[in-house]
Every structure is written in structure tokens, then in C-alpha cells.
Short mmCIF file of C-alpha atoms and ligand atoms in Angstrom, two decimals:
data_model
loop_
_atom_site.label_atom_id
_atom_site.label_comp_id
_atom_site.label_asym_id
_atom_site.label_seq_id
_atom_site.Cartn_x
_atom_site.Cartn_y
_atom_site.Cartn_z
CA MET A 27 127.18 92.64 87.39
CA TYR A 28 126.59 89.28 85.78
CA THR A 29 129.09 86.54 86.27
CA GLU A 30 129.24 83.45 84.15
CA ASP A 31 127.41 81.03 86.43
CA LYS A 32 123.85 80.26 85.53
CA MET A 33 122.38 81.67 88.76
CA SER A 34 123.03 85.16 87.49
CA LYS A 35 123.35 85.05 83.73
CA GLY A 36 120.25 85.01 81.58
CA ILE A 37 118.12 81.94 82.12
CA LYS A 38 117.99 79.76 79.01
CA ASN A 39 116.01 76.72 80.16
CA ILE A 40 113.03 76.64 82.47
CA CYS A 41 111.27 73.51 83.68
CA CYS A 42 107.90 73.65 85.42
CA ILE A 43 106.67 70.69 87.47
CA GLY A 44 102.85 70.64 87.29
CA ALA A 45 100.88 71.29 84.11
CA GLY A 46 97.70 72.45 85.87
CA TYR A 47 95.66 75.63 86.05
CA VAL A 48 98.66 77.59 87.33
CA GLY A 49 101.65 75.90 85.68
CA GLY A 50 100.13 75.63 82.17
CA PRO A 51 99.06 79.26 81.58
CA THR A 52 102.01 80.76 83.52
CA MET A 53 104.56 78.89 81.44
CA ALA A 54 102.68 79.65 78.22
CA VAL A 55 102.93 83.38 78.95
CA ILE A 56 106.63 83.19 79.90
CA ALA A 57 107.28 81.32 76.64
CA LYS A 58 105.38 83.93 74.66
CA LYS A 59 107.13 86.89 76.28
CA CYS A 60 110.62 85.33 76.32
CA PRO A 61 111.15 83.66 72.94
CA ASN A 62 114.81 83.02 73.78
CA ILE A 63 114.00 80.83 76.75
CA ILE A 64 113.10 77.17 76.31
CA VAL A 65 110.18 76.41 78.62
CA THR A 66 109.36 72.78 79.37
CA VAL A 67 106.31 71.78 81.39
CA VAL A 68 106.28 68.31 82.96
CA ASP A 69 103.59 66.43 84.86
CA ILE A 70 103.28 62.98 86.42
CA ASN A 71 99.89 62.74 84.73
CA GLU A 72 100.74 61.51 81.22
CA LYS A 73 97.20 61.92 79.94
CA LYS A 74 97.34 65.61 80.87
CA ILE A 75 100.59 66.02 78.94
CA ASP A 76 99.01 64.29 75.92
CA ASP A 77 96.08 66.70 76.16
CA TRP A 78 98.42 69.70 76.22
CA ASN A 79 99.98 68.31 73.05
CA ASN A 80 96.65 67.73 71.32
CA SER A 81 96.58 69.31 67.86
CA ASP A 82 92.90 70.11 68.43
CA LEU A 83 93.21 73.24 70.60
CA THR A 84 89.67 72.85 71.94
CA LYS A 85 90.91 69.71 73.74
CA LEU A 86 93.53 71.39 75.94
CA PRO A 87 93.15 70.19 79.55
CA ILE A 88 92.08 73.57 80.79
CA PHE A 89 89.97 76.31 79.30
CA GLU A 90 91.23 79.88 79.56
CA PRO A 91 90.33 82.64 77.11
CA GLY A 92 93.37 83.41 74.90
CA LEU A 93 95.40 80.39 76.01
CA ASP A 94 94.81 78.46 72.80
CA LEU A 95 96.36 81.23 70.69
CA ILE A 96 99.54 81.25 72.78
CA ILE A 97 99.78 77.47 72.64
CA LYS A 98 99.39 77.63 68.87
CA LYS A 99 102.13 80.23 68.60
CA CYS A 100 104.71 78.76 71.00
CA ARG A 101 104.13 75.02 71.34
CA ASN A 102 107.05 72.96 70.04
CA LYS A 103 108.96 76.18 69.31
CA ASN A 104 110.06 77.28 72.77
CA LEU A 105 107.22 75.73 74.82
CA PHE A 106 107.16 71.99 75.35
CA PHE A 107 104.93 69.62 77.30
CA THR A 108 106.54 66.31 78.15
CA SER A 109 106.56 63.42 80.61
CA ASP A 110 110.34 63.23 80.44
CA ILE A 111 110.84 64.73 83.90
CA LYS A 112 114.46 63.57 84.27
CA GLU A 113 115.79 65.18 81.12
CA SER A 114 113.74 68.36 81.55
CA ILE A 115 115.05 68.99 85.06
CA ALA A 116 118.62 68.07 84.13
CA LYS A 117 118.83 70.76 81.50
CA ALA A 118 116.93 73.45 83.46
CA ASP A 119 118.58 76.52 84.99
CA MET A 120 115.37 77.27 86.83
CA VAL A 121 112.65 74.86 88.04
CA PHE A 122 109.19 76.09 89.01
CA ILE A 123 107.22 73.91 91.42
CA SER A 124 103.58 74.32 90.50
CA VAL A 125 101.93 71.24 91.91
CA ASN A 126 98.73 71.03 93.91
CA THR A 127 98.76 71.55 97.69
CA PRO A 128 95.32 70.40 98.87
CA THR A 129 94.11 70.62 102.46
CA LYS A 130 95.10 67.56 104.49
CA THR A 131 92.22 65.13 104.91
CA SER A 132 93.72 63.08 107.73
CA GLY A 133 96.43 63.18 110.39
CA VAL A 134 97.83 66.20 112.19
CA GLY A 135 96.19 69.42 110.96
CA ALA A 136 93.53 67.52 108.97
CA GLY A 137 90.92 69.83 107.46
CA ARG A 138 93.15 72.86 107.86
CA ALA A 139 96.84 72.37 107.10
CA SER A 140 98.05 72.03 103.53
CA ASP A 141 99.26 68.67 102.37
CA LEU A 142 102.77 69.31 101.13
CA LYS A 143 103.48 65.79 99.93
CA TRP A 144 103.56 66.80 96.26
CA VAL A 145 105.81 69.77 96.93
CA GLU A 146 108.16 67.53 98.90
CA GLU A 147 108.07 64.92 96.17
CA SER A 148 108.90 67.59 93.59
CA ALA A 149 111.85 68.82 95.65
CA ARG A 150 113.19 65.26 95.86
CA THR A 151 112.78 64.85 92.10
CA VAL A 152 114.69 68.07 91.51
CA VAL A 153 117.57 66.90 93.75
CA LYS A 154 117.71 63.62 91.91
CA PHE A 155 117.91 64.93 88.39
CA ALA A 156 119.27 68.48 88.59
CA LYS A 157 122.78 69.19 87.36
CA GLY A 158 125.06 71.97 88.57
CA LYS A 159 123.38 75.08 89.90
CA THR A 160 119.61 75.33 89.82
CA ILE A 161 117.18 77.98 90.99
CA VAL A 162 114.04 76.42 92.47
CA VAL A 163 110.94 78.63 92.44
CA GLU A 164 107.90 77.95 94.65
CA LYS A 165 104.88 78.74 92.52
CA SER A 166 102.31 76.62 94.37
CA THR A 167 100.46 78.40 97.17
CA ILE A 168 102.02 77.00 100.27
CA PRO A 169 102.05 77.58 104.01
CA VAL A 170 104.49 80.12 105.33
CA ARG A 171 107.97 78.63 105.88
CA THR A 172 107.60 75.92 103.23
CA ALA A 173 110.77 77.21 101.62
CA GLU A 174 112.56 75.86 104.68
CA VAL A 175 111.22 72.37 103.95
CA ILE A 176 112.30 72.56 100.34
CA LYS A 177 115.70 73.94 101.28
CA CYS A 178 116.25 71.17 103.81
CA ILE A 179 115.45 68.48 101.21
CA LEU A 180 117.59 70.10 98.54
CA ASP A 181 120.60 70.75 100.76
CA THR A 182 120.79 67.53 102.73
CA SER A 183 120.03 65.23 99.81
CA SER A 184 122.59 66.78 97.52
CA ASP A 185 125.24 66.69 100.27
CA LYS A 186 124.59 63.01 100.89
CA ARG A 187 125.08 62.14 97.27
CA GLY A 188 128.41 63.93 97.27
CA GLU A 189 127.57 65.40 93.88
CA LYS A 190 128.28 69.02 93.12
CA LYS A 191 124.77 70.38 93.02
CA GLU A 192 123.80 73.80 94.21
CA PHE A 193 120.32 75.15 94.80
CA SER A 194 118.82 78.50 95.50
CA ILE A 195 115.15 78.97 96.48
CA LEU A 196 112.76 81.71 95.55
CA SER A 197 109.10 82.25 96.35
CA ASN A 198 107.11 83.65 93.44
CA PRO A 199 103.42 83.29 94.27
CA GLU A 200 100.89 83.40 91.47
CA PHE A 201 98.05 85.90 91.67
CA LEU A 202 96.26 84.95 88.45
CA SER A 203 92.54 84.46 88.68
CA GLU A 204 91.01 81.70 86.62
CA GLY A 205 89.07 82.75 83.57
CA ASN A 206 91.30 85.85 83.37
CA ALA A 207 94.60 83.99 83.66
CA ILE A 208 96.18 85.27 80.45
CA ARG A 209 95.14 88.86 81.08
CA ASP A 210 96.37 88.69 84.68
CA LEU A 211 99.67 87.12 83.65
CA GLU A 212 100.29 89.60 80.85
CA ASN A 213 99.26 92.66 82.90
CA PRO A 214 99.83 91.78 86.54
CA ASP A 215 99.09 94.31 89.30
CA ARG A 216 102.40 93.20 90.74
CA VAL A 217 104.89 90.35 90.63
CA LEU A 218 106.28 89.19 93.95
CA ILE A 219 109.70 87.60 94.31
CA GLY A 220 110.83 86.45 97.74
CA GLY A 221 114.31 85.22 98.48
CA ASP A 222 117.68 86.02 99.91
CA ASP A 223 120.03 85.21 97.06
CA GLU A 224 120.42 88.38 95.04
CA LYS A 225 121.70 86.74 91.88
CA SER A 226 118.77 84.34 91.75
CA ILE A 227 116.30 87.14 92.41
CA GLU A 228 117.88 89.11 89.60
CA SER A 229 117.54 86.16 87.21
CA LEU A 230 113.81 85.86 87.86
CA PHE A 231 113.40 89.64 87.88
CA ASN A 232 114.96 89.78 84.41
CA ILE A 233 112.48 87.25 83.06
CA TYR A 234 109.47 89.27 84.25
CA LYS A 235 111.13 92.51 83.15
CA GLU A 236 110.59 91.39 79.57
CA TRP A 237 106.96 92.51 79.90
CA VAL A 238 106.34 93.95 83.40
CA ILE A 239 107.60 97.39 84.40
CA PRO A 240 110.24 97.15 87.16
CA GLU A 241 108.16 99.25 89.59
CA LYS A 242 105.60 96.44 89.65
CA ILE A 243 108.12 93.75 90.53
CA LEU A 244 108.45 93.60 94.31
CA CYS A 245 111.34 91.83 95.98
CA THR A 246 110.83 90.82 99.60
CA ASN A 247 112.17 88.31 102.04
CA ILE A 248 110.92 84.80 101.41
CA TRP A 249 108.54 84.65 104.40
CA SER A 250 106.85 87.94 103.49
CA SER A 251 106.32 86.64 99.99
CA GLU A 252 104.75 83.39 101.20
CA LEU A 253 102.50 85.16 103.72
CA SER A 254 101.48 87.87 101.24
CA LYS A 255 99.92 85.28 98.97
CA LEU A 256 97.82 83.82 101.79
CA ALA A 257 96.90 87.28 103.05
CA ALA A 258 95.91 88.56 99.60
CA ASN A 259 93.53 85.66 99.05
CA ALA A 260 92.13 85.96 102.58
CA PHE A 261 91.43 89.70 102.10
CA LEU A 262 89.67 89.03 98.77
CA ALA A 263 87.55 86.26 100.31
CA GLN A 264 86.76 88.46 103.30
CA LYS A 265 85.45 91.15 100.95
CA ILE A 266 83.07 88.61 99.38
CA SER A 267 81.85 87.38 102.76
CA SER A 268 81.32 90.98 103.84
CA ILE A 269 79.14 91.82 100.85
CA ASN A 270 77.24 88.54 101.27
CA THR A 271 76.33 89.48 104.86
CA ILE A 272 75.04 92.80 103.53
CA SER A 273 73.00 90.93 100.87
CA GLY A 274 71.14 89.18 103.70
CA LEU A 275 70.44 92.51 105.35
CA CYS A 276 69.26 94.01 102.05
CA GLU A 277 66.70 91.25 101.59
CA LYS A 278 65.21 92.02 105.00
CA SER A 279 65.41 95.79 104.93
CA GLY A 280 64.35 96.85 101.46
CA ALA A 281 67.82 98.06 100.49
CA GLU A 282 69.18 96.73 97.17
CA ILE A 283 72.56 95.04 97.11
CA ASN A 284 73.57 96.45 93.70
CA GLU A 285 72.93 99.98 94.89
CA VAL A 286 74.72 99.45 98.19
CA ALA A 287 77.71 97.78 96.50
CA LYS A 288 77.99 100.65 94.04
CA ALA A 289 77.71 103.26 96.77
CA ILE A 290 80.40 101.73 98.96
CA GLY A 291 82.61 100.69 96.04
CA MET A 292 82.92 104.27 94.81
CA ASP A 293 84.92 104.98 97.94
CA SER A 294 88.41 104.45 96.55
CA ARG A 295 89.56 103.17 99.93
CA ILE A 296 87.11 100.27 99.59
CA GLY A 297 87.30 99.83 95.81
CA SER A 298 84.58 98.55 93.51
CA GLN A 299 85.94 95.07 92.76
CA PHE A 300 84.94 91.91 94.61
CA LEU A 301 81.66 93.38 95.77
CA ASN A 302 79.38 91.04 93.84
CA ALA A 303 77.10 89.19 96.22
CA GLY A 304 76.51 85.62 95.13
CA PRO A 305 76.44 81.98 96.21
CA GLY A 306 79.73 82.37 98.09
CA PHE A 307 83.29 81.97 96.90
CA GLY A 308 84.64 78.75 95.43
CA GLY A 309 87.83 77.79 93.65
CA SER A 310 90.96 75.99 94.70
CA CYS A 311 92.51 78.79 96.72
CA PHE A 312 90.30 80.91 98.98
CA LYS A 313 89.07 78.23 101.36
CA LYS A 314 92.39 76.41 101.44
CA ASP A 315 94.40 79.55 102.06
CA ILE A 316 92.13 80.78 104.85
CA LEU A 317 92.30 77.34 106.47
CA ASN A 318 96.04 77.69 106.24
CA LEU A 319 95.98 81.08 107.93
CA ILE A 320 93.80 79.63 110.69
CA TYR A 321 96.19 76.74 111.16
CA LEU A 322 99.15 79.08 111.25
CA SER A 323 97.45 81.41 113.75
CA ASP A 324 96.64 78.50 116.04
CA PHE A 325 100.16 77.20 115.69
CA TYR A 326 101.58 80.55 116.76
CA LYS A 327 99.04 80.77 119.63
CA LEU A 328 96.98 83.59 118.16
CA PRO A 329 93.43 82.23 118.73
CA GLU A 330 91.70 85.61 118.13
CA VAL A 331 93.31 85.82 114.70
CA ALA A 332 92.22 82.27 113.92
CA GLU A 333 88.64 83.01 115.00
CA TYR A 334 88.49 86.14 112.87
CA TRP A 335 89.33 84.23 109.68
CA GLU A 336 87.09 81.30 110.64
CA LYS A 337 84.15 83.70 110.47
CA VAL A 338 84.89 84.46 106.81
CA LEU A 339 84.48 80.76 106.01
CA GLU A 340 81.39 80.44 108.21
CA ILE A 341 79.65 83.27 106.36
CA ASN A 342 80.45 81.59 103.05
CA HIS A 343 78.76 78.45 104.29
CA TRP A 344 75.83 80.43 105.71
CA GLN A 345 75.22 82.13 102.35
CA GLN A 346 74.96 78.78 100.57
CA ASN A 347 72.68 77.34 103.25
CA ARG A 348 70.31 80.24 103.12
CA ILE A 349 70.08 80.06 99.32
CA VAL A 350 69.03 76.41 99.62
CA GLU A 351 66.52 77.26 102.36
CA LYS A 352 65.10 80.02 100.18
CA ILE A 353 64.60 77.62 97.27
CA VAL A 354 62.94 75.02 99.48
CA SER A 355 60.61 77.46 101.24
CA THR A 356 59.67 79.22 98.00
CA LEU A 357 58.77 75.92 96.32
CA PHE A 358 56.25 75.23 99.10
CA GLY A 359 58.56 73.50 101.57
CA THR A 360 59.36 70.39 99.58
CA LEU A 361 61.44 69.57 96.51
CA ASN A 362 60.58 65.89 96.40
CA ARG A 363 60.44 64.79 92.72
CA LYS A 364 60.38 68.42 91.57
CA LYS A 365 62.41 69.23 88.46
CA ILE A 366 64.89 72.02 88.97
CA ALA A 367 67.23 73.41 86.33
CA ILE A 368 70.75 74.28 87.48
CA LEU A 369 72.48 76.79 85.21
CA GLY A 370 76.23 76.85 85.81
CA PHE A 371 78.43 74.41 87.69
CA SER A 372 81.95 75.89 87.47
CA PHE A 373 83.02 78.00 90.45
CA LYS A 374 83.01 81.13 88.28
CA ALA A 375 82.53 82.02 84.63
CA ASN A 376 85.11 81.38 81.90
CA THR A 377 86.63 78.31 83.48
CA ASN A 378 85.86 74.60 83.46
CA ASP A 379 87.22 74.34 87.01
CA THR A 380 84.78 73.01 89.61
CA ARG A 381 87.05 72.84 92.67
CA ASN A 382 85.04 73.98 95.72
CA SER A 383 82.35 75.35 93.43
CA PRO A 384 79.31 76.63 95.38
CA ALA A 385 77.29 74.54 92.91
CA ILE A 386 78.57 71.35 94.53
CA LYS A 387 77.17 72.06 97.97
CA ILE A 388 73.98 73.65 96.69
CA CYS A 389 73.26 70.76 94.30
CA LYS A 390 73.99 68.16 97.00
CA ASP A 391 71.63 69.91 99.41
CA LEU A 392 68.90 70.07 96.76
CA LEU A 393 69.42 66.37 95.99
CA GLY A 394 69.11 65.69 99.72
CA GLU A 395 65.73 67.44 99.56
CA GLY A 396 64.64 65.00 96.87
CA ALA A 397 64.90 67.31 93.83
CA ASN A 398 65.44 66.03 90.30
CA LEU A 399 68.14 68.29 88.89
CA LYS A 400 69.02 68.97 85.28
CA ILE A 401 72.42 70.59 85.17
CA PHE A 402 73.86 72.66 82.35
CA ASP A 403 77.25 74.34 82.19
CA PRO A 404 78.83 75.63 78.97
CA LYS A 405 82.28 74.23 79.84
CA VAL A 406 81.90 71.56 82.53
CA ASP A 407 81.17 68.10 81.16
CA SER A 408 78.96 65.43 82.73
CA LYS A 409 81.93 63.31 83.86
CA GLN A 410 83.25 66.17 85.93
CA ILE A 411 79.84 66.83 87.50
CA GLU A 412 79.53 63.15 88.30
CA LYS A 413 82.92 63.21 89.99
CA GLU A 414 81.83 66.11 92.19
CA LEU A 415 78.32 64.87 93.04
CA ASN A 416 78.99 61.20 93.41
CA SER A 417 79.32 61.54 97.12
CA LYS A 418 78.66 59.25 100.00
CA GLU A 419 77.18 62.20 101.89
CA LEU A 420 73.68 61.37 100.62
CA ASP A 421 73.86 57.75 101.69
CA PHE A 422 71.84 58.37 104.85
CA ILE A 423 68.82 59.40 102.79
CA SER A 424 66.52 56.60 101.71
CA ASP A 425 66.31 56.05 97.95
CA GLU A 426 62.71 57.16 97.74
CA ASN A 427 63.56 60.58 99.24
CA LYS A 428 66.86 61.05 97.44
CA GLY A 429 66.85 63.22 94.36
CA SER A 430 68.56 62.54 91.05
CA TRP A 431 70.44 64.55 88.48
CA GLU A 432 71.07 64.43 84.78
CA TYR A 433 73.21 66.39 82.39
CA ALA A 434 71.60 68.92 80.09
CA GLU A 435 72.98 69.83 76.67
CA SER A 436 71.67 73.39 76.68
CA ILE A 437 69.86 75.98 78.78
CA TYR A 438 66.57 75.06 77.15
CA ASP A 439 67.14 71.34 77.63
CA ALA A 440 67.79 72.01 81.33
CA VAL A 441 64.64 74.05 81.95
CA GLN A 442 62.25 71.63 80.21
CA ASP A 443 59.33 70.84 82.57
CA SER A 444 61.04 72.46 85.55
CA LEU A 445 59.43 74.32 88.44
CA GLY A 446 62.58 76.16 89.45
CA ILE A 447 65.66 77.56 87.68
CA VAL A 448 68.76 78.24 89.75
CA VAL A 449 71.53 80.32 88.19
CA LEU A 450 74.80 79.53 89.99
CA THR A 451 77.57 80.74 87.66
CA GLU A 452 77.74 84.12 85.94
CA TRP A 453 78.26 82.79 82.38
CA GLU A 454 77.76 85.45 79.69
CA GLU A 455 75.11 83.41 77.89
CA PHE A 456 72.87 83.42 80.96
CA LYS A 457 72.55 87.19 80.60
CA SER A 458 70.63 86.83 77.36
CA ILE A 459 68.36 83.86 78.01
CA ASN A 460 65.19 83.92 75.93
CA TRP A 461 62.67 84.06 78.78
CA GLU A 462 59.70 83.80 76.46
CA LYS A 463 61.00 80.46 75.23
CA VAL A 464 61.74 79.39 78.81
CA SER A 465 58.23 80.18 79.98
CA LEU A 466 56.82 77.95 77.23
CA LEU A 467 59.03 75.03 78.27
CA THR A 468 58.52 75.19 82.03
CA ARG A 469 55.64 74.42 84.38
CA ASP A 470 53.64 76.98 86.36
CA PRO A 471 54.31 78.62 88.68
CA ILE A 472 57.95 78.79 87.60
CA TRP A 473 60.59 80.46 89.79
CA LEU A 474 63.95 81.86 88.79
CA PHE A 475 66.55 81.98 91.59
CA ASP A 476 69.30 84.21 90.27
CA THR A 477 72.14 83.89 92.79
CA ARG A 478 74.47 86.03 90.65
CA ASN A 479 72.09 88.85 89.75
CA ILE A 480 72.93 88.62 86.07
CA CYS A 481 69.64 87.66 84.38
CA ASN A 482 67.32 90.05 82.63
CA ILE A 483 64.68 89.84 85.33
CA ASN A 484 62.37 92.38 83.72
CA GLU A 485 62.05 90.17 80.68
CA ALA A 486 61.63 87.11 82.89
CA ARG A 487 58.86 88.82 84.87
CA THR A 488 57.15 89.97 81.67
CA ASN A 489 56.95 86.29 80.76
CA ASN A 490 55.28 85.37 84.04
CA ILE A 491 58.39 84.01 85.66
CA LEU A 492 58.61 84.68 89.39
CA VAL A 493 62.03 85.90 90.44
CA TRP A 494 64.24 85.77 93.52
CA ASN A 495 67.56 87.61 93.44
CA VAL A 496 70.27 87.55 96.05
CA GLY A 497 70.25 90.80 98.03
CA LEU A 498 67.11 92.28 96.49
C1 LIG B 14 97.20 75.75 92.17
C2 LIG B 14 98.22 76.09 93.24
O1 LIG B 14 99.49 76.18 92.64
C3 LIG B 14 98.19 75.08 94.31
O2 LIG B 14 99.01 75.51 95.32
C4 LIG B 14 96.80 74.98 94.82
O3 LIG B 14 96.71 73.96 95.81
C5 LIG B 14 95.82 74.64 93.74
O4 LIG B 14 95.94 75.63 92.77
P1 LIG B 14 96.81 74.22 90.14
O5 LIG B 14 97.74 74.44 89.00
O6 LIG B 14 95.51 74.95 90.10
O7 LIG B 14 97.55 74.61 91.49
O8 LIG B 14 96.58 72.68 90.45
P2 LIG B 14 96.26 71.53 89.40
O9 LIG B 14 95.49 72.06 88.25
O10 LIG B 14 95.74 70.41 90.21
O11 LIG B 14 97.70 71.15 88.82
C6 LIG B 14 98.72 70.56 89.54
C7 LIG B 14 99.42 69.55 88.62
O12 LIG B 14 100.60 69.06 89.26
C8 LIG B 14 98.57 68.33 88.26
O13 LIG B 14 98.45 68.24 86.86
C9 LIG B 14 99.37 67.14 88.84
O14 LIG B 14 99.29 65.99 88.04
C10 LIG B 14 100.77 67.71 88.87
N1 LIG B 14 101.68 67.03 89.79
C11 LIG B 14 101.31 66.80 91.07
C12 LIG B 14 102.93 66.63 89.34
O15 LIG B 14 103.27 66.80 88.17
N2 LIG B 14 103.79 66.04 90.23
C13 LIG B 14 103.46 65.79 91.51
O16 LIG B 14 104.28 65.23 92.26
C14 LIG B 14 102.18 66.19 91.95
C1 LIG B 15 91.75 83.76 93.32
C2 LIG B 15 92.50 85.10 93.39
O1 LIG B 15 91.68 86.13 92.81
C3 LIG B 15 93.83 85.01 92.67
O2 LIG B 15 94.57 86.21 92.83
C4 LIG B 15 94.63 83.83 93.24
O3 LIG B 15 95.84 83.67 92.54
C5 LIG B 15 93.82 82.55 93.18
O4 LIG B 15 92.57 82.72 93.85
P1 LIG B 15 90.30 82.52 91.50
O5 LIG B 15 89.96 81.58 92.60
O6 LIG B 15 90.73 81.98 90.19
O7 LIG B 15 91.45 83.53 91.96
O8 LIG B 15 89.00 83.43 91.19
P2 LIG B 15 88.36 84.77 91.78
O9 LIG B 15 88.02 85.63 90.64
O10 LIG B 15 89.18 85.36 92.84
O11 LIG B 15 86.99 84.23 92.37
C6 LIG B 15 86.95 83.36 93.49
C7 LIG B 15 85.53 83.09 93.89
O12 LIG B 15 84.92 84.26 94.42
C8 LIG B 15 84.62 82.65 92.74
O13 LIG B 15 83.77 81.62 93.19
C9 LIG B 15 83.84 83.89 92.40
O14 LIG B 15 82.60 83.62 91.80
C10 LIG B 15 83.68 84.52 93.77
N1 LIG B 15 83.44 85.98 93.72
C11 LIG B 15 84.40 86.80 93.21
C12 LIG B 15 82.26 86.49 94.22
O15 LIG B 15 81.38 85.75 94.71
N2 LIG B 15 82.07 87.85 94.19
C13 LIG B 15 82.99 88.71 93.69
O16 LIG B 15 82.75 89.93 93.71
C14 LIG B 15 84.20 88.17 93.18
#
């Protein structure tokens, strides 16, 4: 039964802190599905907020298929992007925390534990500006037991101020995958709500119920919810590392990875998804979440568990190393001053996100070998590539041995005069490259290294292009 307080009655105002890859699309879909709720997205980055408000929908800060249409439909009707954090939190019944939680780079747990400073900061901001009763929802992927940290900040700070503020905390991890965010949000396999306050759970449940069948909305205790998110990502990453180990075996044994993946994937217990061998997994979550699991396992004195998950990361690294070694050995043991085209820089297709993209490590290694790279990606601009590659890691190499890179405007611009073409992201347009045109633009012998197995290799071979595929 609903009572009149806002923890249990229908939510009217939502505020989301963090207008990034998770917060932006998630709030857009809630606004679309719940036209009676006012959804306000805030961010400390004012430029990002301006970009979300840009009337030119091609200039939104993130690219996701279908997102622009929702923004067009809902923006400034029941979906708002603003830097007015104070006012937005004050009027919210429910605040989502959707800020980044990168791996710590220094101090205790460096390289493994998540840095929760932004989550903490968000909790303090909520305490400061919230009025009355507010439901706080953890949306960021966080280490298990983070809710305790948030609860401690919310409870003690509001007590100290002597103001009548009341908070309830829920965990509601996001399972969207980039490039498919809108589809995943509109048709989720499941929605997970963790918490112990039934009224708050019901409020969030009722929001999702607007478009998700109740059987798919799971309610658990808060710790199960937090751990499920880490475990889900770790299992997915483990599946990729598993198939990548098999790709190495295929190359040695004469088996073909596509055939093996199909044969094992038809076993419904294994499932056919996430069996594409490639240059290893990237993205903001898999590595970070596995590092988190490792940290947690060590913390709870479970070294065998930690070692098990460490292996998944090691294999990812191994796959990238062996791709680089293959390129170097195929191109006669040296890349010095050789032109190599890189096709794809984002960590997967249909996103402009480059966080932990396999392309970063592979390109840096090729630069360290002295290659001159020409990089093309349909959605990643040159500034972003510069940010990722402008690393001190190459400083130990003398200038004469260090490679260089430049940005290419198209596939055909990238391949001009090259001796090698490396496909790193599975963009749709790479499936229909005109190999006849490529062979006229490149030098001989020209090699294609297709790390995603998506190119029309028969056509490439017909045009005298030598081909290496992962797992074949
Ligand atoms: C997701 C997950 O939620 C997160 O746990 C994981 O670490 C990375 O992936 P995502 O939306 O992809 O987060 O991150 P990002 O695109 O970086 O967006 C986070 C936003 O939060 C940024 O725009 C940042 O400016 C904003 N932010 C950060 C705040 O508004 N306030 C802060 O205090 C900190
Ligand atoms: C992932 C999870 O899928 C999602 O549920 C969670 O909320 C966030 O982390 P995301 O990182 O956006 O989503 O992309 P995903 O599709 O999972 O791909 C991750 C990486 O694995 C990419 O680099 C991708 O290219 C790679 N991958 C994926 C493979 O190499 N092979 C596959 O078969 C699938």
C-alpha cells in the first residue's frame, strides 16, 4: 500500500549525477518511457552539459545508435541537462549516482581497487542539497559494500546538520553495453535492484515496470546486487579470454576459430554470444571490474580466487602481444619507417569510446617498433586518439627509432602507400572495403591483419592482398 511520503508514492522528479556513457542514455530511456517523470541530468563538466543541449544532434557528447531520436523527443520536455546541481538535487525524489569509478593509480590498492572519490563526492553533494526524503541509487559500477560508504556519509552528515533529511540507498547496476545502449535499456535481460527498504525498492520497481515485465526485475539484498554486476562482467570477459586462447590453438593446429566457436556455441549451456575471438576486450568496465574482484578476493584472503581472475587479464594481454608479434614477424622483423594503416580505434563498433581500447596498446607497441601509422576510425576524432597515444611510455625509445602517427579521413586515405593494414574494430563499413581500390593504393607485398575476422578475405586475396586472420 502506498502512503503519502515520497519514498513510496510515484516518483515525480529524478536527478542523475553524471552525464556520461551510462547516465546519459539511461536517463534518456527513463524519460522516454515515463513521460510523467521529470528527469534532470547534472554534471560537473559544464562543456559536457552544453554538448547535451546542442541543437545539432550529431554533436551530442556520446554516440549511441537511436539516442539522438530520444533526445529530440524528450529534451526540454521531461528530460533536462543542466549544471544547476543544487536545484536539481533539491527537487529530486530519487538521485542516481552515475559518476566514473576508475582504478586507483596511487596509494593503497593502486592498480586494482576502484577510486571512489567521485562517488563519495556525489554522496556529500546529495547530503548538502537534498530536501526531505530522498532515495539514492548507485548506478556506477562499484566495489562490493560501497553502499555502506554512501550510507555512512548520508547518515552522519545529515545528523550533524540537524536538518530533517532522510535517505534510503539502492543498488541498481547498469548492464547496458555500449553501441547497443538504447536496445539494452529498452529490452533488458533483467533489471537488478538491491536494497533493504521495501518502499524504496517498490518506487524504483514501479519506474522500470513501465516497460519491463515484472518477472525480469530482480530484487536482492544490496551486497548481492553489487557483486552480481562485478561477477557478470567478469564472466563475460572470461568467455572472451577463453575463446582467445582457443584462437591461438587454432592457428597452430589447423582448426578454424569460426567453426570451433559455432560448434561450441550451439551448446545452449555455453551459448553463442561472446565467442568472437579478437584483439582482446577493452572498454571501461571489464578490466576495472576484474581488478576489483581480485582486490576483493585478496582482501578476504582468497588468493586462489584472485589468481583465477588474474589469468583472464593475463590472457587478454597475451592476445594483444601476440598480434603485435605476428605483425612484426610477418613484415620481415622490422617496422621501422613502414607505413601501416590502422582501421578502427574505438574499443568496439558503434561507439566513440576509446577507454582501454585494444587499439591503444597495439598502436603504442607498433609505434615502439618504429612504424608510421595512419589511423582511421568512423567515430573517434584525432584529438581523442592524440589523448590516448600521447604517452610517456615511448620516451625510452630514441627519436630515430620511434614511429609516428597521423589521422586519416577515410579508409582509403589510411591505406595509401601502406605495407600493412590492421583492422582493430569491427565497424560495419570495414566489411565492405573495396579491396581492388585498396590494392591500387598500397605497396607490394601488402598484408591485411584482420583481428576481428570481419573482412571479405576472398576478395582481398583475389586482389593480391596477403591475409592473416586471428584464429585461422
Ligand atoms: C560508467 C560506470 O558507471 C562507472 O562506474 C565506470 O567506472 C565507468 O563506466 P560512465 O558513464 O561510462 O561510467 O563514465 P563517464 O562517461 O566518464 O561519465 C561520468 C560522468 O560523471 C562524467 O561526465 C563526469 O564529469 C561526471 N562526474 C564525475 C560528475 O558529474 N561529478 C563528479 O563528482 C564526478
Ligand atoms: C560491458 C558489458 O557487456 C555490459 O553488460 C556492462 O554493463 C558494461 O561492460 P561494454 O564494455 O560496453 O559492456 O561492451 P561489450 O559488448 O561487453 O564488449 C566489451 C569488449 O569485449 C569489447 O572490446 C569487445 O570488442 C570485446 N568482445 C566482445 C570480444 O572481443 N568478443 C566478443 O565476442 C564480445
